[in-house]
GROMACS .gro file of C-alpha atoms in nm:
model
  285
    1MET     CA    1   0.000   0.000   0.000
    2ASP     CA    2   0.131   0.345  -0.090
    3GLY     CA    3   0.106   0.643   0.143
    4SER     CA    4   0.231   0.717   0.488
    5ARG     CA    5  -0.091   0.649   0.681
    6ARG     CA    6  -0.133   0.290   0.781
    7LEU     CA    7  -0.469   0.123   0.742
    8SER     CA    8  -0.660   0.032   1.055
    9PRO     CA    9  -0.770  -0.330   1.115
   10GLN     CA   10  -1.129  -0.223   1.040
   11GLU     CA   11  -1.027  -0.074   0.705
   12ILE     CA   12  -0.839  -0.392   0.614
   13ALA     CA   13  -1.145  -0.597   0.710
   14ASP     CA   14  -1.366  -0.372   0.496
   15ILE     CA   15  -1.139  -0.418   0.193
   16LEU     CA   16  -1.142  -0.797   0.231
   17ARG     CA   17  -1.516  -0.793   0.295
   18GLU     CA   18  -1.568  -0.606  -0.034
   19ARG     CA   19  -1.355  -0.862  -0.220
   20ILE     CA   20  -1.576  -1.138  -0.082
   21ARG     CA   21  -1.894  -0.947  -0.171
   22ALA     CA   22  -1.770  -0.881  -0.524
   23GLY     CA   23  -1.684  -1.246  -0.578
   24ASP     CA   24  -1.308  -1.194  -0.606
   25LEU     CA   25  -1.284  -1.430  -0.309
   26LYS     CA   26  -1.530  -1.721  -0.318
   27ALA     CA   27  -1.645  -1.980  -0.064
   28GLY     CA   28  -1.368  -2.233  -0.008
   29ASP     CA   29  -1.087  -2.005  -0.131
   30ARG     CA   30  -0.792  -1.956   0.100
   31LEU     CA   31  -0.682  -1.607   0.191
   32PRO     CA   32  -0.316  -1.509   0.148
   33THR     CA   33  -0.098  -1.572   0.451
   34GLN     CA   34  -0.080  -1.314   0.728
   35ALA     CA   35   0.272  -1.227   0.610
   36GLU     CA   36   0.144  -1.165   0.257
   37LEU     CA   37  -0.147  -0.954   0.381
   38SER     CA   38   0.088  -0.757   0.608
   39GLU     CA   39   0.310  -0.680   0.310
   40GLU     CA   40   0.016  -0.593   0.084
   41PHE     CA   41  -0.138  -0.348   0.331
   42GLY     CA   42   0.187  -0.224   0.484
   43VAL     CA   43   0.088  -0.306   0.841
   44GLU     CA   44   0.204  -0.526   1.128
   45ARG     CA   45   0.068  -0.879   1.152
   46GLY     CA   46  -0.127  -0.784   1.464
   47ALA     CA   47  -0.346  -0.552   1.255
   48VAL     CA   48  -0.406  -0.832   1.005
   49ARG     CA   49  -0.502  -1.072   1.282
   50GLN     CA   50  -0.754  -0.822   1.421
   51ALA     CA   51  -0.904  -0.778   1.074
   52LEU     CA   52  -0.935  -1.155   1.029
   53ARG     CA   53  -1.101  -1.192   1.368
   54SER     CA   54  -1.356  -0.929   1.265
   55LEU     CA   55  -1.435  -1.122   0.947
   56GLN     CA   56  -1.458  -1.447   1.141
   57GLU     CA   57  -1.705  -1.294   1.385
   58ASP     CA   58  -1.917  -1.192   1.085
   59GLY     CA   59  -1.917  -1.555   0.972
   60LEU     CA   60  -1.713  -1.480   0.660
   61LEU     CA   61  -1.403  -1.686   0.746
   62SER     CA   62  -1.330  -2.032   0.877
   63ASN     CA   63  -1.011  -2.210   0.986
   64VAL     CA   64  -0.871  -1.896   1.152
   65SER     CA   65  -0.564  -1.941   1.378
   66LYS     CA   66  -0.503  -2.305   1.284
   67GLY     CA   67  -0.157  -2.272   1.135
   68SER     CA   68  -0.269  -2.216   0.778
   69PRO     CA   69  -0.444  -1.931   0.593
   70PRO     CA   70  -0.817  -1.911   0.667
   71ARG     CA   71  -1.080  -1.998   0.408
   72ILE     CA   72  -1.375  -1.799   0.287
   73ALA     CA   73  -1.671  -1.952   0.468
   74ALA     CA   74  -1.965  -2.094   0.281
   75PRO     CA   75  -2.272  -1.872   0.319
   76SER     CA   76  -2.498  -1.989   0.599
   77PRO     CA   77  -2.876  -1.961   0.611
   78ALA     CA   78  -2.997  -1.630   0.749
   79SER     CA   79  -3.086  -1.652   1.115
   80GLY     CA   80  -3.441  -1.780   1.159
   81VAL     CA   81  -3.492  -1.825   0.784
   82PRO     CA   82  -3.526  -2.194   0.689
   83GLN     CA   83  -3.406  -2.314   0.349
   84PRO     CA   84  -3.470  -2.632   0.148
   85THR     CA   85  -3.249  -2.919   0.263
   86MET     CA   86  -3.043  -2.939  -0.053
   87VAL     CA   87  -2.975  -2.563  -0.050
   88ALA     CA   88  -2.888  -2.544   0.320
   89LEU     CA   89  -2.702  -2.870   0.375
   90ALA     CA   90  -2.429  -2.870   0.109
   91PRO     CA   91  -2.253  -2.543   0.209
   92ARG     CA   92  -2.278  -2.627   0.580
   93LEU     CA   93  -2.120  -2.969   0.521
   94THR     CA   94  -1.841  -2.807   0.322
   95LEU     CA   95  -1.768  -2.574   0.611
   96ALA     CA   96  -1.782  -2.863   0.860
   97PHE     CA   97  -1.527  -3.056   0.654
   98ASP     CA   98  -1.279  -2.771   0.696
   99GLU     CA   99  -1.210  -2.894   1.049
  100PRO     CA  100  -0.926  -3.140   1.124
  101GLU     CA  101  -1.167  -3.391   1.280
  102VAL     CA  102  -1.508  -3.415   1.114
  103ARG     CA  103  -1.796  -3.569   1.307
  104ILE     CA  104  -2.137  -3.591   1.140
  105ASP     CA  105  -2.443  -3.749   1.306
  106VAL     CA  106  -2.761  -3.795   1.103
  107VAL     CA  107  -3.120  -3.905   1.150
  108CYS     CA  108  -3.302  -3.944   0.819
  109HIS     CA  109  -3.547  -4.154   0.621
  110THR     CA  110  -3.303  -4.226   0.338
  111SER     CA  111  -2.955  -4.086   0.276
  112GLU     CA  112  -3.028  -3.945  -0.071
  113THR     CA  113  -2.993  -3.577   0.021
  114LEU     CA  114  -2.690  -3.644   0.241
  115MET     CA  115  -2.524  -3.842  -0.040
  116LEU     CA  116  -2.576  -3.559  -0.290
  117ALA     CA  117  -2.476  -3.281  -0.049
  118LEU     CA  118  -2.147  -3.457   0.027
  119SER     CA  119  -2.028  -3.436  -0.332
  120GLU     CA  120  -1.881  -3.087  -0.289
  121PRO     CA  121  -1.672  -3.140   0.029
  122LEU     CA  122  -1.550  -3.477  -0.101
  123ARG     CA  123  -1.447  -3.314  -0.429
  124LEU     CA  124  -1.251  -3.051  -0.237
  125ILE     CA  125  -1.077  -3.325  -0.037
  126HIS     CA  126  -0.975  -3.509  -0.354
  127GLU     CA  127  -0.841  -3.180  -0.493
  128GLY     CA  128  -0.641  -3.121  -0.176
  129ARG     CA  129  -0.832  -2.804  -0.087
  130LEU     CA  130  -0.976  -2.964   0.227
  131SER     CA  131  -0.762  -3.194   0.439
  132PRO     CA  132  -0.935  -3.337   0.746
  133ARG     CA  133  -0.741  -3.596   0.943
  134SER     CA  134  -1.048  -3.800   1.032
  135ILE     CA  135  -1.413  -3.831   0.927
  136SER     CA  136  -1.675  -4.001   1.141
  137PHE     CA  137  -2.033  -4.062   1.028
  138ARG     CA  138  -2.313  -4.212   1.236
  139VAL     CA  139  -2.641  -4.252   1.049
  140LEU     CA  140  -2.978  -4.361   1.189
  141MET     CA  141  -3.241  -4.475   0.937
  142PRO     CA  142  -3.559  -4.683   0.972
  143SER     CA  143  -3.529  -5.060   0.984
  144ARG     CA  144  -3.657  -5.254   0.684
  145ASP     CA  145  -3.857  -5.476   0.922
  146ILE     CA  146  -4.098  -5.211   1.054
  147THR     CA  147  -4.423  -5.080   0.911
  148LEU     CA  148  -4.336  -4.732   0.792
  149ALA     CA  149  -4.553  -4.429   0.850
  150PHE     CA  150  -4.446  -4.318   0.501
  151PRO     CA  151  -4.415  -4.386   0.217
  152VAL     CA  152  -4.735  -4.590   0.200
  153LEU     CA  153  -4.977  -4.684  -0.074
  154VAL     CA  154  -5.288  -4.470  -0.101
  155ASP     CA  155  -5.496  -4.788  -0.134
  156THR     CA  156  -5.369  -5.093   0.056
  157PRO     CA  157  -5.394  -5.410  -0.157
  158ASP     CA  158  -5.651  -5.665  -0.042
  159ASP     CA  159  -5.451  -5.973  -0.141
  160GLY     CA  160  -5.204  -5.938   0.145
  161GLY     CA  161  -4.909  -5.958  -0.093
  162ALA     CA  162  -4.577  -5.777  -0.077
  163ASP     CA  163  -4.597  -5.400  -0.044
  164PRO     CA  164  -4.433  -5.253  -0.358
  165VAL     CA  165  -4.389  -4.909  -0.198
  166HIS     CA  166  -4.199  -5.063   0.092
  167GLU     CA  167  -3.986  -5.273  -0.145
  168ARG     CA  168  -3.905  -4.965  -0.349
  169TRP     CA  169  -3.808  -4.770  -0.035
  170VAL     CA  170  -3.578  -5.048   0.087
  171GLN     CA  171  -3.402  -5.063  -0.249
  172MET     CA  172  -3.356  -4.685  -0.252
  173ARG     CA  173  -3.237  -4.672   0.110
  174ASP     CA  174  -2.981  -4.948   0.057
  175ALA     CA  175  -2.851  -4.821  -0.278
  176GLN     CA  176  -2.803  -4.467  -0.147
  177ALA     CA  177  -2.635  -4.587   0.173
  178ARG     CA  178  -2.392  -4.799  -0.029
  179VAL     CA  179  -2.301  -4.504  -0.252
  180LEU     CA  180  -2.247  -4.290   0.058
  181GLN     CA  181  -2.028  -4.564   0.206
  182HIS     CA  182  -1.830  -4.603  -0.116
  183ASN     CA  183  -1.769  -4.229  -0.162
  184LEU     CA  184  -1.643  -4.187   0.194
  185ASN     CA  185  -1.422  -4.496   0.174
  186ALA     CA  186  -1.271  -4.361  -0.149
  187VAL     CA  187  -1.135  -4.068   0.054
  188ARG     CA  188  -0.970  -4.316   0.288
  189SER     CA  189  -0.792  -4.497   0.009
  190THR     CA  190  -0.690  -4.198  -0.205
  191ARG     CA  191  -0.619  -3.928   0.058
  192ARG     CA  192  -0.526  -4.148   0.358
  193VAL     CA  193  -0.800  -4.000   0.575
  194ASP     CA  194  -0.921  -4.200   0.876
  195VAL     CA  195  -1.284  -4.267   0.778
  196ARG     CA  196  -1.545  -4.438   0.994
  197ILE     CA  197  -1.909  -4.479   0.892
  198ALA     CA  198  -2.177  -4.673   1.076
  199PHE     CA  199  -2.549  -4.725   1.017
  200ARG     CA  200  -2.802  -4.834   1.278
  201ALA     CA  201  -3.167  -4.928   1.234
  202LEU     CA  202  -3.441  -4.716   1.389
  203PRO     CA  203  -3.745  -4.907   1.514
  204PHE     CA  204  -3.971  -4.618   1.410
  205THR     CA  205  -4.022  -4.373   1.123
  206PRO     CA  206  -3.851  -4.042   1.210
  207PRO     CA  207  -4.087  -3.746   1.162
  208MET     CA  208  -3.790  -3.519   1.096
  209LYS     CA  209  -3.436  -3.519   0.962
  210LEU     CA  210  -3.150  -3.405   1.181
  211TYR     CA  211  -2.790  -3.324   1.092
  212LEU     CA  212  -2.537  -3.259   1.369
  213LEU     CA  213  -2.213  -3.110   1.241
  214ASN     CA  214  -1.904  -3.140   1.463
  215GLY     CA  215  -2.116  -3.088   1.771
  216GLU     CA  216  -2.128  -2.718   1.677
  217GLU     CA  217  -2.434  -2.694   1.457
  218ALA     CA  218  -2.773  -2.864   1.430
  219LEU     CA  219  -2.987  -2.860   1.118
  220ILE     CA  220  -3.343  -2.988   1.163
  221GLY     CA  221  -3.632  -3.019   0.920
  222TYR     CA  222  -3.972  -3.186   0.948
  223TYR     CA  223  -4.098  -3.413   0.673
  224LEU     CA  224  -4.412  -3.288   0.500
  225LEU     CA  225  -4.624  -3.556   0.333
  226THR     CA  226  -4.764  -3.526  -0.015
  227ARG     CA  227  -4.971  -3.751  -0.239
  228ARG     CA  228  -4.785  -3.842  -0.556
  229GLU     CA  229  -4.731  -4.107  -0.822
  230GLU     CA  230  -4.410  -4.288  -0.904
  231GLU     CA  231  -4.325  -4.534  -1.182
  232TRP     CA  232  -4.161  -4.850  -1.048
  233GLN     CA  233  -4.106  -5.187  -1.214
  234SER     CA  234  -4.351  -5.119  -1.497
  235ARG     CA  235  -4.630  -5.005  -1.271
  236THR     CA  236  -4.757  -4.677  -1.129
  237LEU     CA  237  -4.752  -4.648  -0.752
  238GLU     CA  238  -4.985  -4.395  -0.594
  239MET     CA  239  -4.849  -4.313  -0.250
  240TYR     CA  240  -4.826  -4.076   0.039
  241ASP     CA  241  -4.461  -3.976   0.061
  242ALA     CA  242  -4.226  -3.700   0.175
  243LEU     CA  243  -3.992  -3.515  -0.059
  244GLY     CA  244  -3.693  -3.489   0.171
  245SER     CA  245  -3.483  -3.251  -0.037
  246GLN     CA  246  -3.764  -2.993  -0.015
  247SER     CA  247  -3.800  -3.012   0.364
  248LEU     CA  248  -3.710  -2.678   0.520
  249LEU     CA  249  -3.404  -2.693   0.744
  250PHE     CA  250  -3.372  -2.471   1.049
  251ALA     CA  251  -3.012  -2.397   1.151
  252PHE     CA  252  -2.895  -2.369   1.511
  253ARG     CA  253  -2.532  -2.279   1.585
  254LYS     CA  254  -2.353  -2.275   1.919
  255ARG     CA  255  -2.195  -1.939   1.850
  256ALA     CA  256  -2.534  -1.779   1.769
  257GLY     CA  257  -2.634  -1.740   2.132
  258HIS     CA  258  -2.751  -1.923   2.443
  259ARG     CA  259  -3.078  -2.052   2.298
  260ASP     CA  260  -2.913  -2.197   1.986
  261ALA     CA  261  -2.626  -2.341   2.190
  262ALA     CA  262  -2.871  -2.514   2.423
  263PHE     CA  263  -3.059  -2.665   2.128
  264VAL     CA  264  -2.738  -2.798   1.972
  265ALA     CA  265  -2.624  -2.948   2.304
  266GLU     CA  266  -2.960  -3.113   2.373
  267SER     CA  267  -2.986  -3.247   2.016
  268GLN     CA  268  -2.640  -3.402   2.044
  269LYS     CA  269  -2.725  -3.552   2.383
  270TRP     CA  270  -3.049  -3.698   2.241
  271PHE     CA  271  -2.868  -3.849   1.942
  272ASP     CA  272  -2.591  -3.999   2.156
  273ALA     CA  273  -2.846  -4.160   2.387
  274LEU     CA  274  -3.050  -4.296   2.096
  275TRP     CA  275  -2.737  -4.434   1.928
  276GLU     CA  276  -2.635  -4.618   2.245
  277THR     CA  277  -2.987  -4.752   2.296
  278ILE     CA  278  -3.018  -4.888   1.942
  279THR     CA  279  -2.765  -5.167   1.896
  280THR     CA  280  -2.904  -5.315   1.573
  281ASP     CA  281  -2.688  -5.237   1.270
  282LEU     CA  282  -2.870  -5.146   0.952
  283THR     CA  283  -2.884  -5.443   0.715
  284LEU     CA  284  -2.801  -5.341   0.358
  285SER     CA  285  -2.907  -5.577   0.084
   0.00000   0.00000   0.00000
């Protein structure tokens, strides 16, 4: 920087904030090192650190003070404004995977949305832009042996034969879980990341989906049922079902205040207790 007057930390933060707003710095990008920023702005590193802390408090940076340049944080849902699962989950997972030890706990009906949302953080790991040391997934989904609350046929067959809607759901659940398993294990083999993934079988149909990210954030959304038709094995199934990717997710973060922090802590406690209570592993066909 030219000129004799040195920029204040707030002015440095404002310049970087404008670069983020303008798209010169995008979610997932790493900032220059503190030494490089100090040289660019002609200030001591202490001023740079103060500027970075200001951006972090605004939720614009992640990975601050961890021995490497911070990243531009993925945009998070506005406080109190729910977003569709697919919109809200992917950027929050990407941010969660920026930690050295990733711990994801999930309650869901199938893992379709989770499988799709994971594509971005896994891509960044394969590219070397994210480098967690360990990844742990615990996933709770309904058992194949229970009578589901949904999806169900609109008209139950009178012949007492196999339920095609249930058969279709089991096939979908198992196929998506195997893809999720495969994609996570690929990170273990190609990037030498310690990966652990476990599935357990719920004895009931969860009325909501829950994602717990590193014990720091909880995303919760309630399934809303709809009547729809689906082609399957050369027949049309008319069913009551929930479109999970369209469920609105509400975000609660520990750093957002006492009420959010309490919800995250209680959600994690509830999940841990449920996981310990249920000892039956999910059977994948």
